[in-house]
PDB file of C-alpha atoms in Angstrom:
ATOM      1  CA  UNK A   1      30.472   8.364  -3.745  1.00 58.00           C
ATOM      2  CA  UNK A   2      29.234   6.086  -6.446  1.00 69.00           C
ATOM      3  CA  UNK A   3      28.687   3.311  -3.795  1.00 69.00           C
ATOM      4  CA  UNK A   4      26.670   5.645  -1.436  1.00 69.00           C
ATOM      5  CA  UNK A   5      24.354   6.756  -4.393  1.00 74.00           C
ATOM      6  CA  UNK A   6      23.858   3.090  -5.276  1.00 78.00           C
ATOM      7  CA  UNK A   7      22.994   2.165  -1.683  1.00 75.00           C
ATOM      8  CA  UNK A   8      20.526   5.046  -1.132  1.00 77.00           C
ATOM      9  CA  UNK A   9      18.626   4.471  -4.449  1.00 80.00           C
ATOM     10  CA  UNK A  10      18.500   0.710  -3.989  1.00 85.00           C
ATOM     11  CA  UNK A  11      17.393   1.494  -0.413  1.00 84.00           C
ATOM     12  CA  UNK A  12      14.649   3.796  -1.784  1.00 85.00           C
ATOM     13  CA  UNK A  13      13.327   1.029  -4.064  1.00 90.00           C
ATOM     14  CA  UNK A  14      13.053  -1.343  -1.106  1.00 92.00           C
ATOM     15  CA  UNK A  15      11.563   1.416   1.201  1.00 93.00           C
ATOM     16  CA  UNK A  16       9.026   2.170  -1.444  1.00 94.00           C
ATOM     17  CA  UNK A  17       7.693  -1.469  -1.846  1.00 96.00           C
ATOM     18  CA  UNK A  18       5.362  -1.552   1.293  1.00 97.00           C
ATOM     19  CA  UNK A  19       4.016   1.911   0.144  1.00 96.00           C
ATOM     20  CA  UNK A  20       3.301   0.907  -3.333  1.00 97.00           C
ATOM     21  CA  UNK A  21       1.576  -2.408  -2.296  1.00 98.00           C
ATOM     22  CA  UNK A  22      -0.796  -0.925   0.028  1.00 98.00           C
ATOM     23  CA  UNK A  23      -1.464   2.067  -2.394  1.00 97.00           C
ATOM     24  CA  UNK A  24      -2.328  -0.177  -5.175  1.00 98.00           C
ATOM     25  CA  UNK A  25      -4.592  -2.184  -2.938  1.00 98.00           C
ATOM     26  CA  UNK A  26      -6.234   0.895  -1.459  1.00 97.00           C
ATOM     27  CA  UNK A  27      -6.722   2.388  -5.145  1.00 97.00           C
ATOM     28  CA  UNK A  28      -8.581  -0.570  -6.451  1.00 97.00           C
ATOM     29  CA  UNK A  29     -10.977  -0.554  -3.310  1.00 98.00           C
ATOM     30  CA  UNK A  30     -11.555   3.258  -3.904  1.00 96.00           C
ATOM     31  CA  UNK A  31     -12.218   2.690  -7.407  1.00 96.00           C
ATOM     32  CA  UNK A  32     -15.333   0.589  -6.413  1.00 97.00           C
ATOM     33  CA  UNK A  33     -16.554   3.718  -4.423  1.00 95.00           C
ATOM     34  CA  UNK A  34     -15.410   2.267  -1.101  1.00 97.00           C
ATOM     35  CA  UNK A  35     -12.930   4.447   1.231  1.00 95.00           C
ATOM     36  CA  UNK A  36     -11.164   2.082   3.496  1.00 96.00           C
ATOM     37  CA  UNK A  37      -8.973   3.876   5.904  1.00 95.00           C
ATOM     38  CA  UNK A  38      -7.990   0.709   8.000  1.00 97.00           C
ATOM     39  CA  UNK A  39      -4.788   0.297   5.800  1.00 98.00           C
ATOM     40  CA  UNK A  40      -2.532   1.324   8.773  1.00 97.00           C
ATOM     41  CA  UNK A  41      -4.096  -1.041  11.082  1.00 97.00           C
ATOM     42  CA  UNK A  42      -4.220  -3.938   8.488  1.00 98.00           C
ATOM     43  CA  UNK A  43      -0.244  -3.480   7.747  1.00 98.00           C
ATOM     44  CA  UNK A  44       0.532  -3.443  11.472  1.00 98.00           C
ATOM     45  CA  UNK A  45      -1.583  -6.631  12.377  1.00 98.00           C
ATOM     46  CA  UNK A  46       0.082  -8.303   9.504  1.00 98.00           C
ATOM     47  CA  UNK A  47       3.591  -7.304  10.068  1.00 97.00           C
ATOM     48  CA  UNK A  48       3.267  -8.507  13.767  1.00 97.00           C
ATOM     49  CA  UNK A  49       1.756 -11.858  12.521  1.00 98.00           C
ATOM     50  CA  UNK A  50       4.436 -12.235   9.679  1.00 97.00           C
ATOM     51  CA  UNK A  51       7.495 -11.495  12.086  1.00 97.00           C
ATOM     52  CA  UNK A  52       6.233 -13.831  14.982  1.00 96.00           C
ATOM     53  CA  UNK A  53       5.488 -16.882  12.700  1.00 97.00           C
ATOM     54  CA  UNK A  54       8.610 -16.484  10.758  1.00 96.00           C
ATOM     55  CA  UNK A  55      10.730 -15.867  13.993  1.00 95.00           C
ATOM     56  CA  UNK A  56       9.085 -19.214  15.438  1.00 95.00           C
ATOM     57  CA  UNK A  57       9.004 -21.316  12.646  1.00 95.00           C
ATOM     58  CA  UNK A  58      11.782 -20.111  10.098  1.00 93.00           C
ATOM     59  CA  UNK A  59       9.380 -20.305   7.271  1.00 95.00           C
ATOM     60  CA  UNK A  60       8.914 -16.720   5.756  1.00 96.00           C
ATOM     61  CA  UNK A  61       6.400 -18.261   3.119  1.00 96.00           C
ATOM     62  CA  UNK A  62       4.002 -19.461   6.100  1.00 97.00           C
ATOM     63  CA  UNK A  63       4.645 -15.925   7.996  1.00 97.00           C
ATOM     64  CA  UNK A  64       3.347 -14.208   4.670  1.00 98.00           C
ATOM     65  CA  UNK A  65       0.443 -16.407   4.429  1.00 98.00           C
ATOM     66  CA  UNK A  66      -0.943 -15.954   7.893  1.00 98.00           C
ATOM     67  CA  UNK A  67      -0.096 -12.325   7.723  1.00 98.00           C
ATOM     68  CA  UNK A  68      -2.434 -12.028   4.547  1.00 98.00           C
ATOM     69  CA  UNK A  69      -5.062 -14.103   6.461  1.00 98.00           C
ATOM     70  CA  UNK A  70      -4.866 -11.557   9.362  1.00 98.00           C
ATOM     71  CA  UNK A  71      -5.478  -8.624   7.202  1.00 98.00           C
ATOM     72  CA  UNK A  72      -8.093 -10.197   5.308  1.00 98.00           C
ATOM     73  CA  UNK A  73      -9.787 -10.961   8.629  1.00 98.00           C
ATOM     74  CA  UNK A  74      -9.781  -7.449   9.297  1.00 98.00           C
ATOM     75  CA  UNK A  75     -11.264  -6.412   5.873  1.00 98.00           C
ATOM     76  CA  UNK A  76     -14.099  -8.821   6.393  1.00 98.00           C
ATOM     77  CA  UNK A  77     -14.952  -7.054   9.682  1.00 98.00           C
ATOM     78  CA  UNK A  78     -14.770  -3.874   7.517  1.00 98.00           C
ATOM     79  CA  UNK A  79     -17.125  -5.410   4.721  1.00 97.00           C
ATOM     80  CA  UNK A  80     -19.562  -6.439   7.321  1.00 97.00           C
ATOM     81  CA  UNK A  81     -20.017  -3.022   8.760  1.00 97.00           C
ATOM     82  CA  UNK A  82     -19.956  -1.104   5.315  1.00 97.00           C
ATOM     83  CA  UNK A  83     -21.699  -3.548   2.975  1.00 96.00           C
ATOM     84  CA  UNK A  84     -23.723  -5.364   5.339  1.00 94.00           C
ATOM     85  CA  UNK A  85     -25.055  -2.756   7.763  1.00 95.00           C
ATOM     86  CA  UNK A  86     -24.375   0.330   5.681  1.00 94.00           C
ATOM     87  CA  UNK A  87     -22.174   1.853   8.364  1.00 96.00           C
ATOM     88  CA  UNK A  88     -20.258   5.050   7.813  1.00 96.00           C
ATOM     89  CA  UNK A  89     -17.153   4.201   5.650  1.00 96.00           C
ATOM     90  CA  UNK A  90     -14.865   6.723   7.279  1.00 94.00           C
ATOM     91  CA  UNK A  91     -15.789   5.638  10.978  1.00 96.00           C
ATOM     92  CA  UNK A  92     -15.719   2.002  10.195  1.00 97.00           C
ATOM     93  CA  UNK A  93     -12.327   2.273   8.616  1.00 97.00           C
ATOM     94  CA  UNK A  94     -11.090   4.145  11.469  1.00 96.00           C
ATOM     95  CA  UNK A  95     -12.386   1.622  13.920  1.00 97.00           C
ATOM     96  CA  UNK A  96     -11.064  -1.226  12.136  1.00 98.00           C
ATOM     97  CA  UNK A  97      -7.518   0.565  11.512  1.00 97.00           C
ATOM     98  CA  UNK A  98      -7.486   0.856  15.717  1.00 97.00           C
ATOM     99  CA  UNK A  99      -8.528  -2.597  16.044  1.00 98.00           C
ATOM    100  CA  UNK A 100      -5.592  -3.682  13.841  1.00 97.00           C
ATOM    101  CA  UNK A 101      -3.128  -1.647  15.697  1.00 97.00           C
ATOM    102  CA  UNK A 102      -4.267  -3.052  19.053  1.00 96.00           C
ATOM    103  CA  UNK A 103      -4.187  -6.639  17.614  1.00 97.00           C
ATOM    104  CA  UNK A 104      -0.697  -5.920  16.347  1.00 97.00           C
ATOM    105  CA  UNK A 105       0.556  -5.083  20.002  1.00 95.00           C
ATOM    106  CA  UNK A 106      -1.226  -8.069  21.226  1.00 95.00           C
ATOM    107  CA  UNK A 107       0.093 -10.538  18.476  1.00 94.00           C
ATOM    108  CA  UNK A 108       3.811  -8.982  18.952  1.00 93.00           C
ATOM    109  CA  UNK A 109       4.079  -8.402  22.620  1.00 92.00           C
ATOM    110  CA  UNK A 110       6.248 -11.663  22.998  1.00 92.00           C
ATOM    111  CA  UNK A 111       8.470 -10.375  20.192  1.00 94.00           C
ATOM    112  CA  UNK A 112       9.006  -6.807  21.040  1.00 93.00           C
ATOM    113  CA  UNK A 113      12.424  -5.755  20.273  1.00 89.00           C
ATOM    114  CA  UNK A 114      13.555  -9.134  18.639  1.00 92.00           C
ATOM    115  CA  UNK A 115      15.374  -9.145  15.316  1.00 91.00           C
ATOM    116  CA  UNK A 116      15.971 -11.936  12.804  1.00 92.00           C
ATOM    117  CA  UNK A 117      18.281 -12.457   9.689  1.00 87.00           C
ATOM    118  CA  UNK A 118      15.965 -11.776   6.555  1.00 82.00           C
ATOM    119  CA  UNK A 119      16.398 -13.333   3.299  1.00 84.00           C
ATOM    120  CA  UNK A 120      18.673 -11.709   0.946  1.00 75.00           C
ATOM    121  CA  UNK A 121      18.056  -9.976  -2.169  1.00 82.00           C
ATOM    122  CA  UNK A 122      17.669 -11.854  -5.637  1.00 81.00           C
ATOM    123  CA  UNK A 123      19.688 -10.724  -8.361  1.00 81.00           C
ATOM    124  CA  UNK A 124      18.419 -10.792 -12.009  1.00 83.00           C
ATOM    125  CA  UNK A 125      20.755 -12.697 -14.310  1.00 82.00           C
ATOM    126  CA  UNK A 126      22.609 -10.435 -16.716  1.00 80.00           C
ATOM    127  CA  UNK A 127      20.754  -7.387 -15.753  1.00 79.00           C
ATOM    128  CA  UNK A 128      22.138  -7.220 -12.168  1.00 83.00           C
ATOM    129  CA  UNK A 129      25.580  -6.783 -14.087  1.00 80.00           C
ATOM    130  CA  UNK A 130      24.681  -3.626 -15.628  1.00 86.00           C
ATOM    131  CA  UNK A 131      27.050  -0.611 -14.146  1.00 82.00           C
ATOM    132  CA  UNK A 132      25.022   1.653 -11.792  1.00 78.00           C
ATOM    133  CA  UNK A 133      21.494   0.325 -12.761  1.00 83.00           C
ATOM    134  CA  UNK A 134      22.259  -3.132 -12.065  1.00 87.00           C
ATOM    135  CA  UNK A 135      22.816  -3.014  -8.218  1.00 85.00           C
ATOM    136  CA  UNK A 136      19.746  -0.317  -7.993  1.00 84.00           C
ATOM    137  CA  UNK A 137      17.142  -2.031  -9.896  1.00 85.00           C
ATOM    138  CA  UNK A 138      17.962  -5.638 -10.301  1.00 86.00           C
ATOM    139  CA  UNK A 139      19.198  -6.634  -6.961  1.00 88.00           C
ATOM    140  CA  UNK A 140      15.983  -6.594  -4.895  1.00 91.00           C
ATOM    141  CA  UNK A 141      13.875  -8.598  -3.125  1.00 92.00           C
ATOM    142  CA  UNK A 142      11.148 -10.730  -5.095  1.00 93.00           C
ATOM    143  CA  UNK A 143       8.538  -8.624  -3.213  1.00 95.00           C
ATOM    144  CA  UNK A 144      10.013  -5.370  -4.715  1.00 94.00           C
ATOM    145  CA  UNK A 145       9.495  -7.040  -8.160  1.00 93.00           C
ATOM    146  CA  UNK A 146       6.114  -7.859  -7.176  1.00 94.00           C
ATOM    147  CA  UNK A 147       5.126  -4.447  -6.116  1.00 96.00           C
ATOM    148  CA  UNK A 148       6.154  -2.941  -9.677  1.00 93.00           C
ATOM    149  CA  UNK A 149       4.337  -5.858 -11.306  1.00 96.00           C
ATOM    150  CA  UNK A 150       1.456  -5.264  -9.404  1.00 96.00           C
ATOM    151  CA  UNK A 151       1.088  -1.537 -10.371  1.00 97.00           C
ATOM    152  CA  UNK A 152       1.558  -2.384 -13.924  1.00 97.00           C
ATOM    153  CA  UNK A 153      -0.937  -5.249 -13.772  1.00 97.00           C
ATOM    154  CA  UNK A 154      -3.463  -3.092 -12.091  1.00 97.00           C
ATOM    155  CA  UNK A 155      -3.159  -0.266 -14.755  1.00 97.00           C
ATOM    156  CA  UNK A 156      -3.862  -2.887 -17.294  1.00 97.00           C
ATOM    157  CA  UNK A 157      -6.648  -4.446 -15.422  1.00 97.00           C
ATOM    158  CA  UNK A 158      -8.537  -1.257 -14.875  1.00 95.00           C
ATOM    159  CA  UNK A 159      -7.748   0.127 -18.372  1.00 92.00           C
ATOM    160  CA  UNK A 160      -7.664  -2.576 -20.625  1.00 94.00           C
ATOM    161  CA  UNK A 161     -10.150  -5.476 -19.381  1.00 96.00           C
ATOM    162  CA  UNK A 162     -13.916  -5.497 -19.311  1.00 96.00           C
ATOM    163  CA  UNK A 163     -13.750  -6.626 -15.611  1.00 96.00           C
ATOM    164  CA  UNK A 164     -11.671  -3.615 -14.798  1.00 96.00           C
ATOM    165  CA  UNK A 165     -14.335  -1.376 -16.747  1.00 95.00           C
ATOM    166  CA  UNK A 166     -17.057  -2.715 -14.757  1.00 96.00           C
ATOM    167  CA  UNK A 167     -15.252  -2.217 -11.340  1.00 96.00           C
ATOM    168  CA  UNK A 168     -15.089   1.613 -12.475  1.00 94.00           C
ATOM    169  CA  UNK A 169     -18.471   1.692 -13.300  1.00 95.00           C
ATOM    170  CA  UNK A 170     -19.481   0.355  -9.842  1.00 96.00           C
ATOM    171  CA  UNK A 171     -17.382   3.247  -8.428  1.00 95.00           C
ATOM    172  CA  UNK A 172     -18.974   5.807 -10.595  1.00 93.00           C
ATOM    173  CA  UNK A 173     -22.664   4.945 -10.248  1.00 93.00           C
ATOM    174  CA  UNK A 174     -23.506   1.774  -8.351  1.00 95.00           C
ATOM    175  CA  UNK A 175     -27.157   2.291  -9.150  1.00 93.00           C
ATOM    176  CA  UNK A 176     -26.651   2.116 -12.834  1.00 93.00           C
ATOM    177  CA  UNK A 177     -24.331  -0.709 -12.393  1.00 94.00           C
ATOM    178  CA  UNK A 178     -26.869  -2.850 -10.320  1.00 94.00           C
ATOM    179  CA  UNK A 179     -29.468  -2.151 -13.091  1.00 92.00           C
ATOM    180  CA  UNK A 180     -26.901  -3.384 -15.821  1.00 92.00           C
ATOM    181  CA  UNK A 181     -26.842  -6.498 -13.898  1.00 92.00           C
ATOM    182  CA  UNK A 182     -23.475  -6.084 -12.078  1.00 94.00           C
ATOM    183  CA  UNK A 183     -23.362  -7.644  -8.523  1.00 95.00           C
ATOM    184  CA  UNK A 184     -22.300  -4.360  -6.705  1.00 96.00           C
ATOM    185  CA  UNK A 185     -21.822  -5.595  -3.251  1.00 96.00           C
ATOM    186  CA  UNK A 186     -19.937  -8.677  -4.658  1.00 96.00           C
ATOM    187  CA  UNK A 187     -17.520  -6.545  -6.581  1.00 97.00           C
ATOM    188  CA  UNK A 188     -16.912  -4.201  -3.650  1.00 97.00           C
ATOM    189  CA  UNK A 189     -15.963  -7.154  -1.481  1.00 98.00           C
ATOM    190  CA  UNK A 190     -13.714  -8.782  -3.754  1.00 98.00           C
ATOM    191  CA  UNK A 191     -12.070  -5.218  -4.023  1.00 98.00           C
ATOM    192  CA  UNK A 192     -11.823  -4.728  -0.301  1.00 98.00           C
ATOM    193  CA  UNK A 193     -10.363  -8.437  -0.070  1.00 98.00           C
ATOM    194  CA  UNK A 194      -7.737  -7.496  -2.691  1.00 98.00           C
ATOM    195  CA  UNK A 195      -6.687  -4.360  -0.816  1.00 98.00           C
ATOM    196  CA  UNK A 196      -6.451  -6.385   2.414  1.00 98.00           C
ATOM    197  CA  UNK A 197      -4.255  -8.955   0.710  1.00 98.00           C
ATOM    198  CA  UNK A 198      -1.835  -6.224  -0.684  1.00 98.00           C
ATOM    199  CA  UNK A 199      -1.899  -4.396   2.854  1.00 98.00           C
ATOM    200  CA  UNK A 200      -1.034  -7.798   4.349  1.00 98.00           C
ATOM    201  CA  UNK A 201       1.793  -8.658   2.022  1.00 98.00           C
ATOM    202  CA  UNK A 202       3.164  -4.820   2.617  1.00 98.00           C
ATOM    203  CA  UNK A 203       3.030  -5.342   6.288  1.00 98.00           C
ATOM    204  CA  UNK A 204       4.757  -8.740   6.036  1.00 97.00           C
ATOM    205  CA  UNK A 205       7.612  -7.290   4.059  1.00 97.00           C
ATOM    206  CA  UNK A 206       8.045  -4.422   6.170  1.00 96.00           C
ATOM    207  CA  UNK A 207       8.948  -6.706   9.348  1.00 96.00           C
ATOM    208  CA  UNK A 208      10.409  -9.604   7.658  1.00 96.00           C
ATOM    209  CA  UNK A 209      12.216  -8.277   4.652  1.00 95.00           C
ATOM    210  CA  UNK A 210      12.744  -4.651   5.014  1.00 93.00           C
ATOM    211  CA  UNK A 211      13.766  -4.350   8.624  1.00 92.00           C
ATOM    212  CA  UNK A 212      13.373  -7.778   9.848  1.00 94.00           C
ATOM    213  CA  UNK A 213      12.226  -7.191  13.427  1.00 94.00           C
ATOM    214  CA  UNK A 214       9.425  -6.122  15.490  1.00 95.00           C
ATOM    215  CA  UNK A 215       8.712  -3.280  17.546  1.00 93.00           C
ATOM    216  CA  UNK A 216       5.219  -1.699  18.280  1.00 91.00           C
ATOM    217  CA  UNK A 217       4.892   1.342  16.076  1.00 90.00           C
ATOM    218  CA  UNK A 218       7.092  -0.597  13.296  1.00 94.00           C
ATOM    219  CA  UNK A 219       4.525   0.529  10.553  1.00 94.00           C
ATOM    220  CA  UNK A 220       5.059   4.337  11.632  1.00 87.00           C
ATOM    221  CA  UNK A 221       2.226   5.746   9.467  1.00 89.00           C
ATOM    222  CA  UNK A 222       3.263   4.022   6.284  1.00 93.00           C
ATOM    223  CA  UNK A 223      -0.589   2.895   5.660  1.00 95.00           C
ATOM    224  CA  UNK A 224      -1.465   6.686   5.983  1.00 92.00           C
ATOM    225  CA  UNK A 225       1.286   7.580   3.382  1.00 92.00           C
ATOM    226  CA  UNK A 226      -0.332   4.934   1.071  1.00 95.00           C
ATOM    227  CA  UNK A 227      -3.769   6.192   1.335  1.00 93.00           C
ATOM    228  CA  UNK A 228      -2.414   9.717   0.514  1.00 90.00           C
ATOM    229  CA  UNK A 229      -0.588   8.202  -2.378  1.00 92.00           C
ATOM    230  CA  UNK A 230      -3.697   7.120  -3.901  1.00 93.00           C
ATOM    231  CA  UNK A 231      -4.702  10.845  -4.012  1.00 88.00           C
ATOM    232  CA  UNK A 232      -1.488  12.174  -4.896  1.00 86.00           C
ATOM    233  CA  UNK A 233      -1.629   9.584  -8.050  1.00 88.00           C
ATOM    234  CA  UNK A 234      -4.989  10.771  -8.751  1.00 87.00           C
ATOM    235  CA  UNK A 235      -6.379   7.136  -8.727  1.00 92.00           C
ATOM    236  CA  UNK A 236      -3.951   5.906 -11.434  1.00 93.00           C
ATOM    237  CA  UNK A 237      -1.635   2.911 -10.779  1.00 95.00           C
ATOM    238  CA  UNK A 238       1.499   4.075 -12.335  1.00 94.00           C
ATOM    239  CA  UNK A 239       1.363   7.765 -11.167  1.00 92.00           C
ATOM    240  CA  UNK A 240       1.154   5.987  -7.777  1.00 95.00           C
ATOM    241  CA  UNK A 241       3.887   3.950  -8.419  1.00 95.00           C
ATOM    242  CA  UNK A 242       5.968   7.107  -9.084  1.00 92.00           C
ATOM    243  CA  UNK A 243       4.645   8.759  -5.837  1.00 90.00           C
ATOM    244  CA  UNK A 244       5.516   5.645  -3.852  1.00 93.00           C
ATOM    245  CA  UNK A 245       9.185   5.780  -5.155  1.00 91.00           C
ATOM    246  CA  UNK A 246       9.430   9.453  -4.506  1.00 87.00           C
ATOM    247  CA  UNK A 247       8.340   9.038  -0.931  1.00 87.00           C
ATOM    248  CA  UNK A 248      10.731   6.011  -0.553  1.00 86.00           C
ATOM    249  CA  UNK A 249      13.544   8.141  -1.258  1.00 82.00           C
ATOM    250  CA  UNK A 250      12.269  10.781   1.085  1.00 80.00           C
ATOM    251  CA  UNK A 251      12.003   8.177   3.867  1.00 76.00           C
ATOM    252  CA  UNK A 252      15.716   7.569   3.416  1.00 76.00           C
ATOM    253  CA  UNK A 253      16.382  11.270   3.504  1.00 68.00           C
ATOM    254  CA  UNK A 254      18.198  11.106   6.857  1.00 64.00           C
ATOM    255  CA  UNK A 255      20.809   8.409   5.417  1.00 64.00           C
ATOM    256  CA  UNK A 256      21.248  10.302   2.251  1.00 65.00           C
ATOM    257  CA  UNK A 257      21.976  13.748   4.130  1.00 66.00           C
ATOM    258  CA  UNK A 258      24.328  11.917   6.529  1.00 63.00           C
ATOM    259  CA  UNK A 259      26.351  10.319   3.486  1.00 61.00           C
ATOM    260  CA  UNK A 260      26.855  13.582   1.945  1.00 63.00           C
ATOM    261  CA  UNK A 261      28.121  15.238   5.109  1.00 62.00           C
ATOM    262  CA  UNK A 262      25.432  17.792   5.687  1.00 66.00           C
ATOM    263  CA  UNK A 263      24.673  18.742   9.349  1.00 70.00           C
ATOM    264  CA  UNK A 264      20.760  18.775   9.384  1.00 69.00           C
ATOM    265  CA  UNK A 265      19.041  17.441  12.627  1.00 69.00           C
ATOM    266  CA  UNK A 266      17.733  13.861  11.972  1.00 64.00           C
ATOM    267  CA  UNK A 267      14.239  14.728  13.396  1.00 67.00           C
ATOM    268  CA  UNK A 268      13.733  17.124  10.389  1.00 71.00           C
ATOM    269  CA  UNK A 269      14.653  14.638   7.817  1.00 66.00           C
ATOM    270  CA  UNK A 270      12.520  11.977   9.524  1.00 70.00           C
ATOM    271  CA  UNK A 271       9.562  14.253   9.583  1.00 75.00           C
ATOM    272  CA  UNK A 272      10.045  15.213   5.762  1.00 72.00           C
ATOM    273  CA  UNK A 273       8.017  12.539   4.365  1.00 73.00           C
ATOM    274  CA  UNK A 274       4.922  13.184   6.317  1.00 75.00           C
ATOM    275  CA  UNK A 275       5.264  16.927   5.806  1.00 79.00           C
ATOM    276  CA  UNK A 276       5.291  16.269   2.155  1.00 74.00           C
ATOM    277  CA  UNK A 277       2.148  14.242   2.573  1.00 73.00           C
ATOM    278  CA  UNK A 278       0.257  17.041   4.080  1.00 77.00           C
ATOM    279  CA  UNK A 279       1.698  19.416   1.266  1.00 76.00           C
ATOM    280  CA  UNK A 280       0.748  17.077  -1.550  1.00 70.00           C
ATOM    281  CA  UNK A 281      -2.639  16.255  -0.315  1.00 69.00           C
ATOM    282  CA  UNK A 282      -3.382  19.993   0.001  1.00 71.00           C
ATOM    283  CA  UNK A 283      -1.735  21.041  -3.449  1.00 67.00           C
ATOM    284  CA  UNK A 284      -3.919  18.019  -5.178  1.00 63.00           C
ATOM    285  CA  UNK A 285      -7.042  18.740  -3.385  1.00 63.00           C
ATOM    286  CA  UNK A 286      -6.878  22.444  -4.705  1.00 64.00           C
ATOM    287  CA  UNK A 287      -7.144  21.397  -8.211  1.00 60.00           C
ATOM    288  CA  UNK A 288     -10.828  20.474  -8.391  1.00 58.00           C
ATOM    289  CA  UNK A 289     -10.943  19.484 -11.863  1.00 55.00           C
ATOM    290  CA  UNK A 290      -8.090  16.967 -11.197  1.00 55.00           C
ATOM    291  CA  UNK A 291     -10.069  15.368  -8.449  1.00 57.00           C
ATOM    292  CA  UNK A 292     -13.392  15.426 -10.522  1.00 58.00           C
ATOM    293  CA  UNK A 293     -11.811  13.799 -13.448  1.00 58.00           C
ATOM    294  CA  UNK A 294     -10.281  10.874 -11.630  1.00 74.00           C
ATOM    295  CA  UNK A 295     -11.927  10.356  -8.359  1.00 81.00           C
ATOM    296  CA  UNK A 296     -14.614   7.769  -8.244  1.00 89.00           C
ATOM    297  CA  UNK A 297     -17.976   9.738  -7.960  1.00 88.00           C
ATOM    298  CA  UNK A 298     -19.625   7.383  -5.248  1.00 91.00           C
ATOM    299  CA  UNK A 299     -16.452   7.363  -3.200  1.00 91.00           C
ATOM    300  CA  UNK A 300     -17.325   7.161   0.451  1.00 91.00           C
ATOM    301  CA  UNK A 301     -21.110   6.302  -0.318  1.00 91.00           C
ATOM    302  CA  UNK A 302     -22.952   3.009   0.388  1.00 93.00           C
ATOM    303  CA  UNK A 303     -25.211   1.410  -1.572  1.00 89.00           C
ATOM    304  CA  UNK A 304     -27.812  -1.315  -0.991  1.00 84.00           C
ATOM    305  CA  UNK A 305     -29.525  -2.802  -3.884  1.00 78.00           C
ATOM    306  CA  UNK A 306     -33.180  -2.490  -3.830  1.00 70.00           C
ATOM    307  CA  UNK A 307     -35.168  -5.678  -4.264  1.00 60.00           C
TER     308      UNK A 307
END
């Protein structure tokens, strides 16, 4: 039984990793007032590129690098539409997301249903030998450690640095930020690129480490869960991290139920994370005060500095 618990909890941390990476990236983007709904497409395109490159070359670092370039390219298309032409952010995000999904199918068409052996987990010396906690927390992929570090560093950046406060001012009132001498468009562009980099790493991790293989639909809504996690965590990185690990555990619900001997249809357990996404969004959205206190005031609003 102990081995089963360790397997499930360790798997929950691994499963949460792409959710956390993508959600942290989206949180930074939204903190500048930009709503980017293309996360699912960016993750899917990055996942296809990462798997294809890694499968063909055996170089996972190259796979991750090109995956990040792929997601960044999509983010630049989104940036041109939103920052350059002041297009509707919601529509532009959805359009770029659909483009990403289409490109993922194109990039991965020769690798459909192929698998490969992914890199093993890395054990942290001494800490990995701690009973129970060691195998769960300290025998994970480097990317899993990176995801947690990214959440903590983003929390520190937004709350403890001058640049982080400037970023939040841009999201609260871009006109005031511009009058104070801050380059609003440039700051939003850098935030969008950062979000794309995080989504690219998340997608690459999903196809080369979490489940080393490719099939169309591999991302399976993780990008949308990441967007929902930003609201669930009320735009605060550490709360988002908690939500990501919670949803990571839910995504492994089917395995947990089977291990415990309960006879529950797998379809119910598989759909549970998505049902919970809807429930959480509905619950948080009802608390208008919570949203007002944490959501960027200019979220979803375009801004073009007057000359």
